[in-house]
PDB file of C-alpha atoms in Angstrom:
ATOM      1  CA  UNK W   1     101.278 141.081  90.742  1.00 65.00           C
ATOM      2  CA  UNK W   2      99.837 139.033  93.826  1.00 67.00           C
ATOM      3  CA  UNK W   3      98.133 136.722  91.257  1.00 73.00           C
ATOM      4  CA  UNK W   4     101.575 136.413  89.935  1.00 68.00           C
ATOM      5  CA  UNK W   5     103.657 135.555  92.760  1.00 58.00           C
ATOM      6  CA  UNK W   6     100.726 132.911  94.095  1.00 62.00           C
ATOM      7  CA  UNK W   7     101.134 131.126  90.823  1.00 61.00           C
ATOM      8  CA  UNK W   8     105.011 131.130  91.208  1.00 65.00           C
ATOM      9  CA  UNK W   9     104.825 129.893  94.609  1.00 57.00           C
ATOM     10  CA  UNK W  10     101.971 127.046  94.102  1.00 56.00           C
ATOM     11  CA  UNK W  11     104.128 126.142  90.518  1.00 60.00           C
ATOM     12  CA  UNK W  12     106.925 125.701  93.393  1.00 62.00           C
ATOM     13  CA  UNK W  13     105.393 123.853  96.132  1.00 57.00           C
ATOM     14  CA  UNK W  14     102.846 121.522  94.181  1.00 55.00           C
ATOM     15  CA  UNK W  15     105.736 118.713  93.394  1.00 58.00           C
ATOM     16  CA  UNK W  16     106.362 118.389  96.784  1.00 57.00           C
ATOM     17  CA  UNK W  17     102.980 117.537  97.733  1.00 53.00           C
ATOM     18  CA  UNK W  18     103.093 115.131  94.993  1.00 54.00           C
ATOM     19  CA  UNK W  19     105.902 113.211  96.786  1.00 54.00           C
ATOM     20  CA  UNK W  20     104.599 110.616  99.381  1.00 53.00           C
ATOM     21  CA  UNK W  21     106.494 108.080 101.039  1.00 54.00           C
ATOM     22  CA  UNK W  22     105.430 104.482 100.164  1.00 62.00           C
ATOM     23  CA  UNK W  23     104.925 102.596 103.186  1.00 75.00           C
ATOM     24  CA  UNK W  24     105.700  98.974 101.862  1.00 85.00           C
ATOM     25  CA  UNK W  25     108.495  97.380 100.545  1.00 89.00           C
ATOM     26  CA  UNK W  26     107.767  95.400  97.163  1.00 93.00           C
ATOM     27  CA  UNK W  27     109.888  92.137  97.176  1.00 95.00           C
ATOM     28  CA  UNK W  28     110.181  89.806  94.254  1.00 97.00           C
ATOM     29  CA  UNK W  29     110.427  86.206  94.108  1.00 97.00           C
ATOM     30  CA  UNK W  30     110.218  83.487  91.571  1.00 97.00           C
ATOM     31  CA  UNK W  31     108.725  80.090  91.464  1.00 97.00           C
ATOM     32  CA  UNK W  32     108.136  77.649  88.866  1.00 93.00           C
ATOM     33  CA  UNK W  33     106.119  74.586  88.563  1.00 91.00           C
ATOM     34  CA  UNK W  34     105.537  71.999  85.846  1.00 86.00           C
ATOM     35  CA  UNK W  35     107.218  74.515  82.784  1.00 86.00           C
ATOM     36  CA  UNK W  36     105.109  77.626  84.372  1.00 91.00           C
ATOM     37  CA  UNK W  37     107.168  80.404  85.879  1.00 95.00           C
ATOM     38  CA  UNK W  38     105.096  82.413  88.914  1.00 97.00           C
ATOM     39  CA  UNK W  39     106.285  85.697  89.626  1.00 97.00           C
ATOM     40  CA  UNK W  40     105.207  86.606  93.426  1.00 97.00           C
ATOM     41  CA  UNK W  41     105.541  90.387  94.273  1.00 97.00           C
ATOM     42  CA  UNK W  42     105.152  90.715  98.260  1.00 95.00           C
ATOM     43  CA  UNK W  43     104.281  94.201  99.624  1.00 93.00           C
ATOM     44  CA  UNK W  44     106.226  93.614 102.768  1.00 92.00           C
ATOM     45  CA  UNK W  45     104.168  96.218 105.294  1.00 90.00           C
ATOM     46  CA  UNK W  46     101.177  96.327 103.101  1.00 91.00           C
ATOM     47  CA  UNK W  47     100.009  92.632 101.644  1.00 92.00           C
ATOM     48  CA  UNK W  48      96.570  93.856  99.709  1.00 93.00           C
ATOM     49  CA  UNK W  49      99.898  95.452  96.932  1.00 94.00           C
ATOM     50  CA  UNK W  50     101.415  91.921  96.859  1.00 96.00           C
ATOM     51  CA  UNK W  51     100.560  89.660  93.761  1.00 97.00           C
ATOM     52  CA  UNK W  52     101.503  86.721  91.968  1.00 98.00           C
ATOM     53  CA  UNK W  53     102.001  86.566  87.966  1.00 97.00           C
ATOM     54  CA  UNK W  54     101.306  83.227  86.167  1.00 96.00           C
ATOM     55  CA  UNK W  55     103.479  83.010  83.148  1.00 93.00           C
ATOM     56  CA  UNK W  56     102.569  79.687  81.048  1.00 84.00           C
ATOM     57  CA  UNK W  57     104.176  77.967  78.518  1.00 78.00           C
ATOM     58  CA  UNK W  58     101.746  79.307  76.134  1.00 80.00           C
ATOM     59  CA  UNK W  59      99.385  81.681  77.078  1.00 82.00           C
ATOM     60  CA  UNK W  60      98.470  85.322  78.173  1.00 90.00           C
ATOM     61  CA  UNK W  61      99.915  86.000  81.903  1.00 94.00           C
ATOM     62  CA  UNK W  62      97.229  85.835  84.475  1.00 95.00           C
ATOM     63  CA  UNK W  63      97.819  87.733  87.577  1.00 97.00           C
ATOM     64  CA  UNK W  64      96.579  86.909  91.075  1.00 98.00           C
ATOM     65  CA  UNK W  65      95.489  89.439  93.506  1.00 97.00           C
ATOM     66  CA  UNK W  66      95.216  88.256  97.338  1.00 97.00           C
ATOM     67  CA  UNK W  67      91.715  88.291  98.502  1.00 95.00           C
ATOM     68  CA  UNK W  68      92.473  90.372 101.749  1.00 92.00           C
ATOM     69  CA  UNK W  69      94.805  92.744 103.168  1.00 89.00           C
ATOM     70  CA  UNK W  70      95.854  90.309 106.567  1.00 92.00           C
ATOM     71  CA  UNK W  71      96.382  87.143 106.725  1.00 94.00           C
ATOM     72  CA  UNK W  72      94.211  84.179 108.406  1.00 95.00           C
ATOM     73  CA  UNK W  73      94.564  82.671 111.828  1.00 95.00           C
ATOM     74  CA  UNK W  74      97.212  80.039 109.893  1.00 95.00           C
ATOM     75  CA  UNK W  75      98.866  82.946 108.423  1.00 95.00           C
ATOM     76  CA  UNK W  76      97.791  81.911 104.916  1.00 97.00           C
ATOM     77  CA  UNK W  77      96.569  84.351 102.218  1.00 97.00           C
ATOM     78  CA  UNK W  78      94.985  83.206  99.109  1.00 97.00           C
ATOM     79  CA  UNK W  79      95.405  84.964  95.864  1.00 98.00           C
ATOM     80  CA  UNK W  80      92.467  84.625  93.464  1.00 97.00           C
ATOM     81  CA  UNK W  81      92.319  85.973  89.173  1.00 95.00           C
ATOM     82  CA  UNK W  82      89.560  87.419  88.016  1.00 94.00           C
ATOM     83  CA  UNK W  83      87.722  84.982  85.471  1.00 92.00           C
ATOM     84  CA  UNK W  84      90.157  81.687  86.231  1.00 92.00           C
ATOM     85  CA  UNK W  85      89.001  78.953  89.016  1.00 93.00           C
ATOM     86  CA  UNK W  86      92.498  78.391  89.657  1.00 93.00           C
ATOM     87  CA  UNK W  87      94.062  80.205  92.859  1.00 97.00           C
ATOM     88  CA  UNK W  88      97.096  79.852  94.950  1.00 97.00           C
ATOM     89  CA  UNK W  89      97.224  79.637  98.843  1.00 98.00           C
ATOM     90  CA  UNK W  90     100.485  81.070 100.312  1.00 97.00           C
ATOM     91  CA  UNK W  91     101.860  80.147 103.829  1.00 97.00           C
ATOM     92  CA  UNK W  92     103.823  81.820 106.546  1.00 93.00           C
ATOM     93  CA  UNK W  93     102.388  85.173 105.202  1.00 95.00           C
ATOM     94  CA  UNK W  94     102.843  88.094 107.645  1.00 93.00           C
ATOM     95  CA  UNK W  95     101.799  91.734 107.790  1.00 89.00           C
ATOM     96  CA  UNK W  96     105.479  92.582 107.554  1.00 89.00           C
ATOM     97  CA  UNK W  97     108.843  90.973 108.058  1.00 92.00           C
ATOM     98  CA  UNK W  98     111.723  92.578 109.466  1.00 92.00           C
ATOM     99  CA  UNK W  99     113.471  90.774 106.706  1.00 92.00           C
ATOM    100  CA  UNK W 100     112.358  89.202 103.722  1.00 92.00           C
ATOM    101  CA  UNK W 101     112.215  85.139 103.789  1.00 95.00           C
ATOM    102  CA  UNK W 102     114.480  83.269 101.436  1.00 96.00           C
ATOM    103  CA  UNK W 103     111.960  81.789 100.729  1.00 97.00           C
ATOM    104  CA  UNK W 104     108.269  81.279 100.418  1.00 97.00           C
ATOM    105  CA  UNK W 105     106.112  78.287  99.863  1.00 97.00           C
ATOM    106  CA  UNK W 106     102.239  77.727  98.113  1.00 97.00           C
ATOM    107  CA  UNK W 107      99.965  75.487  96.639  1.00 97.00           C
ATOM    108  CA  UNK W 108      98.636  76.330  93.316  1.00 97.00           C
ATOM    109  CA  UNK W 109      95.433  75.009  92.064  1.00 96.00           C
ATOM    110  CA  UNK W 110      95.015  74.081  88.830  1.00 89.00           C
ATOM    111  CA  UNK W 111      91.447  73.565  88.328  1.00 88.00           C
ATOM    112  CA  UNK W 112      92.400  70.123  88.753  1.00 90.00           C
ATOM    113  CA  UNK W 113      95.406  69.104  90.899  1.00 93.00           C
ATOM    114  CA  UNK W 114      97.226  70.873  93.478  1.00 96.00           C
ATOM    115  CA  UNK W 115     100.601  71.733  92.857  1.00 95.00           C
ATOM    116  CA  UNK W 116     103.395  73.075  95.836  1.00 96.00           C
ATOM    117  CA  UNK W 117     105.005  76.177  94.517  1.00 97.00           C
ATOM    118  CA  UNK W 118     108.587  77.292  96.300  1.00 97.00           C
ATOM    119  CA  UNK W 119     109.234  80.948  95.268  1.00 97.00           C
ATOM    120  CA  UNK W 120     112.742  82.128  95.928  1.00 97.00           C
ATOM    121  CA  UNK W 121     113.830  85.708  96.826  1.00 96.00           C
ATOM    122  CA  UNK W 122     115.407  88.137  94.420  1.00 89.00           C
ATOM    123  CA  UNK W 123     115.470  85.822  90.563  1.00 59.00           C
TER     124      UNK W 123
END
């Protein structure tokens, strides 16, 4: 009977360990350059969750990952893909923002050419 209720009671209580509170706010923001759409996805609170999608023209999406969780000393953070020489440096990137920028500006490297990328919040 003990062995009974203790199963009842952990069946009970296990979802609510399950539920954590996420402690970042994921914004989204669009950018495009030359026909390629870039999809940036900022974890406002925690960067290292932020990335930025590459959608070409033609072609599989390639997704960017920022190489650290904080910012440099000219609050830029550079996203890298695994396998691609291409990479994007984003400015004005902070920790957190009390409220998300409009907008948000980068330079996307090709491989050959830098590029300026504007991403604007919410499309």
């Amino acid at each position: 009977m003990k062995t009974i209720l203790t199963l009842i009671l952990l069946c009970a209580l296990l979802p609510q360990f399950a539920l954590a509170q996420k402690a970042y706010d994921a914004v989204h923001y669009l950018g495009k350059q030359d026909g390629q759409i870039f999809r940036l996805t900022l974890g406002n609170g925690y960067l290292a969750a932020s990335k930025i999608k590459l959608l070409p023209a033609n072609g599989k999406p390639i997704i960017f990952n920022p190489d650290s969780a904080i910012p440099d000393d000219k609050d830029q953070l550079t996203f890298h893909a695994k396998g691609h020489t291409d990479y994007l440096i984003m400015n004005n990137m902070k920790e957190s923002y009390d409220s998300s920028p409009e907008t948000m500006v980068g330079r996307y490297w090709s491989g050959q050419r830098w590029a300026a990328v504007e991403f604007v919040l919410g499309r």
